[in-house]
Amino acid sequence: MNRADLNNHGDLNLQVDLAGIKLKTPVLLASGPAGYGHEYRELLDFRTLGAIIVKGISLEPWTGNLPPRLAETSCGLLNAVGLQNPGVEYFLKEDLPALRNSGTKVIVNVVGCSPDEYAAVTSRLDGKEGIDGLEINISCPNVKAGGMAFGTDPKATAKLVEKVRRETELPLVIKLTPNVTDISTVARAAETAGADGLSLINTLAGMLIDTENQKPLLGNTFGGLSGPAVMPVALKMVWQAAAAVRIPVLGMGGINSADDALQFIMAGARAVAIGTGLFYNPGLPVEINKGLAGYLHDKGYNSLAEVEGVARRQKGAD
Amino acid sequence: MNRADLNNHGDLNLQVDLAGIKLKTPVLLASGPAGYGHEYRELLDFRTLGAIIVKGISLEPWTGNLPPRLAETSCGLLNAVGLQNPGVEYFLKEDLPALRNSGTKVIVNVVGCSPDEYAAVTSRLDGKEGIDGLEINISCPNVKAGGMAFGTDPKATAKLVEKVRRETELPLVIKLTPNVTDISTVARAAETAGADGLSLINTLAGMLIDTENQKPLLGNTFGGLSGPAVMPVALKMVWQAAAAVRIPVLGMGGINSADDALQFIMAGARAVAIGTGLFYNPGLPVEINKGLAGYLHDKGYNSLAEVEGVARRQKGAD
Amino acid sequence: MVAPGFCRLSLEAPKIAAAARPGQFVQVYMFSGRRPMLPRPFSIFNANPGQGQISFFIEVKGPGTAMLAAAKKNETWSLLGPLGNGFPAMPEGSLLVAGGAGIAPLVFLAASTQKERLLIYGAPSATMLTCPSSDLDLPGLITLEATEDGSRGEKGTAPELLAVKIKEASAVFSCGPCGMLAAVKSLCVSHGVPGWVSVEERMACGIGACVGCVIKTGNGYRRVCKDGPVFPVEEVVFDEQG
Amino acid sequence: MVAPGFCRLSLEAPKIAAAARPGQFVQVYMFSGRRPMLPRPFSIFNANPGQGQISFFIEVKGPGTAMLAAAKKNETWSLLGPLGNGFPAMPEGSLLVAGGAGIAPLVFLAASTQKERLLIYGAPSATMLTCPSSDLDLPGLITLEATEDGSRGEKGTAPELLAVKIKEASAVFSCGPCGMLAAVKSLCVSHGVPGWVSVEERMACGIGACVGCVIKTGNGYRRVCKDGPVFPVEEVVFDEQG
Ligand SMILES: Cc1cc2nc3c(=O)[nH]c(=O)nc-3n(C[C@H](O)[C@H](O)[C@H](O)COP(=O)(O)OP(=O)(O)OC[C@H]3O[C@@H](n4cnc5c(N)ncnc54)[C@H](O)[C@@H]3O)c2cc1C
Ligand SMILES: Cc1cc2nc3c(=O)[nH]c(=O)nc-3n(C[C@H](O)[C@H](O)[C@H](O)COP(=O)(O)OP(=O)(O)OC[C@H]3O[C@@H](n4cnc5c(N)ncnc54)[C@H](O)[C@@H]3O)c2cc1C
Ligand SMILES: Cc1cc2nc3c(=O)[nH]c(=O)nc-3n(C[C@H](O)[C@H](O)[C@H](O)COP(=O)(O)O)c2cc1C
Ligand SMILES: Cc1cc2nc3c(=O)[nH]c(=O)nc-3n(C[C@H](O)[C@H](O)[C@H](O)COP(=O)(O)O)c2cc1C
Ligand code: FES
Ligand code: FES
């Protein structure tokens, strides 16, 4: 069997159930890089995706950060977009209708400045046709608590998740930040508070300085690092989160090949998401699907479930 | 003036005072990669170095981790050497004598499993001829407190630093771990407890999986990520630490060029250290010295002090 | 190589060549997870739908442009384009103002019509007026060169020359460094002449999805790749950040 | 390219050629902060002090070996070596046991003497017996080939052949995959024949400084680059980790 023929995956089962969302394939688009999906639909067949996770949505429009917002680093990308978005009402009216017919599942990434704002966005999204799940981005600064991200504190995380949980029956995936001392306690706090799944990692905090102008390169000084540079850090945190909870984990962070994706799955992830990779290779999700199918075929597996967490079992980590 | 002529730095003053240690140049060897200095002396003229920071020394010999201990990542290196070292007595007898004549200052990196062990090593090193300062590596697991590193907890950090401080008058540089939610509080805790300087970053926790063998690539499962991949993360933490304390900061993490080194200095570092770069380019410290001298010359500065923290001043970050 | 650090790159891209309008750009993919990682945007310098070719005029600045400058014949590159809005139609009596490498989109614009039009082409010194004069040899196009050190053409900056000529202009089209564009803006505004500028910002997606490439405008942050790269000059906010 | 996925690379390196002893290796620098980043270690396959040349026999496995396989004439590479301890002097009647690409140091060893010696060269199949036979055409050297599928030489593994021949051997020198070396160890130990093996581990510094390249031995962790790469076979601990 030729790898190029694997587009339809033969008898192989690449389907996975992520927090109650049935995904055709285990490869998703991470929140942010693909915006609300309009533009990348021309470069990428969305029917090959498990889901698109749309860019963070807040209650009111957010203007985002001062430019420059992007900078390339060694094998990485720094971004400080600042969650610019048009707000939930605009999203429902202008973006959601097209997403309904995009051929893939839709997960909406939710952001806010306070637990009340997260809850209000969730409540507005609840019950809307074409939304298959929510991803709660808890990396936003907790304005009332000195500006540290919600997701850096297990208690703030638990409160936030409980509050959001009350607003919806939709599958709830909590997106964790890697900028913490101990990912396990945050992961457990989210699970206990009612999360159906976890996703990680969000970007690592970083910066660059423009030595010519003697000032930070990004308009916002700090940005978030993504791309292949962060992959080993992401993999370790996925490994730890999967050890800490029983709910499924969506792994992401620098995935650049089917082998990278397999590493996340062997570490315990149910599925994977691609962010930065889309920028430099819009065909990456399709390549990864093919590579995963090829791996299962070559090794004689029937489904991805057979390799989920296999590296952990070997190490006796469960 | 030709860049190639800058070997002797002309009139330029590259000297810096790091925590009371007078350094000829602001470029040091980071602890670990160069071991105890014997081997790299043949590849690198130590007289061009500000100092060598030797590999971590414990009270008794440590055997280190199961191999494999090394793996290459995208623009990075994972290592899990596990602080293998021959112990302080062996170091004093076999390594220190040669270091005394190496042509550069010597800073000894101290590790331990308990505050008592750190104190005991410090006390043995105190007053020995040829030791110009100590770097206390607080990334070691705090065995009594569940194995999290001392450096992830401001209180444990303060206690450790206070204890070590009592044992020596030597300049005391505390080496911080980046695997924390908030580097500022740890930095301040170390300063308040008596540190003369800070150094950061140590490696970021990470891992890789060998998908062929379906198990973690490193014998120890987890390792520490270093090299160019981590540079933006390191720079941001140096920026934050420099904002949090008044004692000088030694910056490191993925430095790969004079421009990288300048970024650390403009972020507020007094000097920089090279670790992983030494592996792939033993001439890197010399190149960076030349590059820094060239920059100062081209821009008409007389000393590095004039650019220390300059990007912070522009941003009003102080 | 047309001048030290500059090159002119021609590529076969029939679809782009057929669809391209002046002021639009193309993303050149590097397809790698390491530097140069992100696709690099370049203005279309020249489009020949007949031959199915487009060309870029590239200044070597870093790893991506260096790779392109080293490109060999018959190499294949992945392109996405034409992208962005492009310039509006140019009226009779327009003034084109180019600073250094900013010449690229203006040459395509100048070549798109035979109407009377004047190009002011400025740079710090003669060696930076790198565009081959054969590319500027267009029917009806008059070119005025300006160098700050007077080593070629008029002595002075492009905006200084513009200040003299703007009174006769029906519209201004400009591309170049931020400082120059800011000066062009004040001149257009004070003389009440409509102006359009092509601006640059670092890009990731290049198609409007990631909101990474915004600039400050009178209407909030706007995406250079999708809402631009051409903006009415009065809309763009130039500040020290630029 | 001497066989698919294999190449023989000759380099001018007079100092290394003059100093090299069989079993030593050389670090080839990549000089880059990205993959291939770390210097890559290769056994010296051949050293010709007269011509000032050394050569490697390289199996392409990843980005570093791919770059070397693509190296062109007159390219300059930075080398550090010779490194490591090398094999002890080989007595009359020695047996050399090579598995696949492990042939490299043994060819240099075999060429270092004219004493009577026998080389067992094994691989899964004929296509993996990649070493050019001209390199094995050494005075007094007898070569026995073994393939698991019987496609060339004896049918069987190198250790199986060794089991037959070891009784007559004065010493064993071996290099190859871990599983093979483990089998060589049991044979040497059970027959009381002294044996030496050249082992591999991922390296960073290559000179003994970083303690990154250790293997488990009866005397604790030992550095392959400095304490090895050659170890007395009974000292090496082979386990599933290998
Ligand atoms: C719409 C648009 C059209 C462009 N047209 C042309 C053109 O016709 N010819 C040409 O030579 N260049 C053009 N550029 C600029 C070109 O894209 C950059 O010079 C190039 O991406 C630099 O890549 P590099 O890897 O060589 O350098 P890098 O190392 O990425 O950057 C080198 C320096 O160039 C600057 N830079 C990098 N990316 C950009 C960017 N996207 N916009 C502005 N500055 C940047 C930064 O100051 C950086 O420090 C255009 C940019 C845009 C946004
Ligand atoms: C002392 C010594 C002598 C060697 N002599 C030879 C030789 O003569 N000919 C030859 O072809 N190879 C030799 N090797 C192995 C060679 O160094 C590796 O194959 C090479 O470094 C791989 O680099 P890469 O970038 O191509 O592949 P990578 O992508 O780095 O690695 C590909 C795979 O090769 C393995 N590998 C990588 N590095 C090493 C290493 N240092 N040791 C063992 N396995 C490794 C791993 O399984 C890895 O997955 C030797 C290694 C050592 C330590
Ligand atoms: C330009 C950009 C915008 C992003 N926006 C969001 C966002 O709105 N919400 C969110 O939860 N994560 C956001 N992320 C983080 C990604 O979803 C992902 O977690 C991270 O980039 C790591 O994956 P990658 O290395 O594959 O990009 C963004 C990332 C990038 C690069
Ligand atoms: C192989 C290796 C060994 C190390 N050993 C030590 C050590 O003993 N003590 C310590 O404080 N840091 C140790 N480090 C961390 C480095 O000193 C440095 O903080 C880190 O590698 C980041 O810098 P770099 O990217 O320039 O390597 C080690 C790093 C490497 C790669
Ligand atoms: S580059 Fe992504 S929106 Fe412009
Ligand atoms: S590679 Fe550093 S000690 Fe062997």
mmCIF file of C-alpha atoms and ligand atoms in Angstrom, chain A residues 29-34 36 53-57 69-70 77-81 83-84 109-111 135-139 175-176 199-204 224-228 230-231 234 252-256 273-279, chain C residues 204 210-212, ligand 3:
data_model
loop_
_atom_site.group_PDB
_atom_site.id
_atom_site.type_symbol
_atom_site.label_atom_id
_atom_site.label_comp_id
_atom_site.label_asym_id
_atom_site.label_seq_id
_atom_site.Cartn_x
_atom_site.Cartn_y
_atom_site.Cartn_z
ATOM 1 C CA LEU A 29 -6.525 23.324 14.089
ATOM 2 C CA ALA A 30 -5.333 25.077 17.247
ATOM 3 C CA SER A 31 -7.061 28.249 18.315
ATOM 4 C CA GLY A 32 -5.651 31.448 16.817
ATOM 5 C CA PRO A 33 -3.600 30.862 13.697
ATOM 6 C CA ALA A 34 -6.587 30.022 11.519
ATOM 7 C CA TYR A 36 -12.462 31.895 12.281
ATOM 8 C CA ILE A 53 -10.848 25.546 17.207
ATOM 9 C CA VAL A 54 -11.616 29.161 16.407
ATOM 10 C CA LYS A 55 -9.712 32.116 17.778
ATOM 11 C CA GLY A 56 -10.570 33.355 21.287
ATOM 12 C CA ILE A 57 -13.932 35.131 21.606
ATOM 13 C CA ARG A 69 2.899 41.519 17.021
ATOM 14 C CA LEU A 70 5.054 38.822 15.434
ATOM 15 C CA LEU A 77 7.385 32.147 16.644
ATOM 16 C CA LEU A 78 6.672 34.870 19.176
ATOM 17 C CA ASN A 79 3.230 36.427 18.961
ATOM 18 C CA ALA A 80 1.534 39.148 20.912
ATOM 19 C CA VAL A 81 -1.744 39.499 19.076
ATOM 20 C CA LEU A 83 -6.551 38.232 21.612
ATOM 21 C CA GLN A 84 -7.903 40.846 19.224
ATOM 22 C CA ASN A 109 -12.235 29.252 22.221
ATOM 23 C CA VAL A 110 -13.549 31.486 25.015
ATOM 24 C CA VAL A 111 -11.623 34.331 26.676
ATOM 25 C CA GLU A 135 -12.347 25.476 24.746
ATOM 26 C CA ILE A 136 -11.864 27.766 27.717
ATOM 27 C CA ASN A 137 -8.595 29.672 27.412
ATOM 28 C CA ILE A 138 -7.545 30.284 31.009
ATOM 29 C CA SER A 139 -4.294 32.024 30.064
ATOM 30 C CA LYS A 175 -6.881 25.104 27.756
ATOM 31 C CA LEU A 176 -3.959 25.204 30.166
ATOM 32 C CA SER A 199 -5.933 21.028 26.030
ATOM 33 C CA LEU A 200 -2.324 22.148 26.276
ATOM 34 C CA ILE A 201 0.002 23.842 25.833
ATOM 35 C CA ASN A 202 -0.755 27.465 25.188
ATOM 36 C CA THR A 203 2.310 29.560 24.356
ATOM 37 C CA LEU A 204 5.381 29.936 26.577
ATOM 38 C CA GLY A 224 3.971 33.850 23.506
ATOM 39 C CA LEU A 225 6.425 31.380 22.034
ATOM 40 C CA SER A 226 5.098 28.569 19.814
ATOM 41 C CA GLY A 227 6.432 26.315 17.090
ATOM 42 C CA PRO A 228 8.955 23.446 17.036
ATOM 43 C CA VAL A 230 8.584 24.411 22.403
ATOM 44 C CA MET A 231 7.710 20.850 21.418
ATOM 45 C CA ALA A 234 4.742 20.723 25.517
ATOM 46 C CA MET A 252 -0.353 20.712 21.055
ATOM 47 C CA GLY A 253 2.798 22.806 20.946
ATOM 48 C CA GLY A 254 5.240 22.799 18.076
ATOM 49 C CA ILE A 255 3.881 19.771 16.244
ATOM 50 C CA ASN A 256 5.709 19.642 12.929
ATOM 51 C CA ALA A 273 -3.784 20.380 17.344
ATOM 52 C CA ILE A 274 -1.634 22.292 14.873
ATOM 53 C CA GLY A 275 -1.072 26.018 15.243
ATOM 54 C CA THR A 276 2.134 27.614 14.035
ATOM 55 C CA GLY A 277 2.785 24.781 11.575
ATOM 56 C CA LEU A 278 -0.151 26.014 9.525
ATOM 57 C CA PHE A 279 1.681 29.243 8.782
ATOM 58 C CA ALA C 204 2.521 35.012 9.459
ATOM 59 C CA CYS C 210 -4.095 35.514 12.359
ATOM 60 C CA VAL C 211 -4.394 39.292 12.943
ATOM 61 C CA GLY C 212 -0.637 39.380 13.351
HETATM 62 C C1 LIG E 3 -0.852 33.845 16.248
HETATM 63 C C2 LIG E 3 -1.366 32.975 17.349
HETATM 64 C C3 LIG E 3 -2.594 33.264 17.957
HETATM 65 C C4 LIG E 3 -3.086 32.478 18.977
HETATM 66 N N1 LIG E 3 -4.311 32.765 19.531
HETATM 67 C C5 LIG E 3 -4.839 31.954 20.501
HETATM 68 C C6 LIG E 3 -6.141 32.180 21.038
HETATM 69 O O1 LIG E 3 -6.877 33.087 20.611
HETATM 70 N N2 LIG E 3 -6.605 31.355 22.034
HETATM 71 C C7 LIG E 3 -5.837 30.320 22.507
HETATM 72 O O2 LIG E 3 -6.280 29.606 23.404
HETATM 73 N N3 LIG E 3 -4.608 30.072 21.999
HETATM 74 C C8 LIG E 3 -4.102 30.861 21.015
HETATM 75 N N4 LIG E 3 -2.840 30.575 20.482
HETATM 76 C C9 LIG E 3 -2.075 29.409 20.994
HETATM 77 C C10 LIG E 3 -2.229 28.191 20.085
HETATM 78 O O3 LIG E 3 -3.575 27.768 20.036
HETATM 79 C C11 LIG E 3 -1.352 27.022 20.571
HETATM 80 O O4 LIG E 3 -1.769 26.674 21.880
HETATM 81 C C12 LIG E 3 0.115 27.365 20.623
HETATM 82 O O5 LIG E 3 0.465 28.218 19.551
HETATM 83 C C13 LIG E 3 1.030 26.134 20.586
HETATM 84 O O6 LIG E 3 0.839 25.360 19.419
HETATM 85 P P1 LIG E 3 1.748 25.538 18.077
HETATM 86 O O7 LIG E 3 3.180 25.490 18.516
HETATM 87 O O8 LIG E 3 1.332 24.422 17.182
HETATM 88 O O9 LIG E 3 1.396 26.883 17.520
HETATM 89 C C14 LIG E 3 -2.344 31.370 19.441
HETATM 90 C C15 LIG E 3 -1.109 31.069 18.836
HETATM 91 C C16 LIG E 3 -0.618 31.840 17.806
HETATM 92 C C17 LIG E 3 0.706 31.492 17.188
#
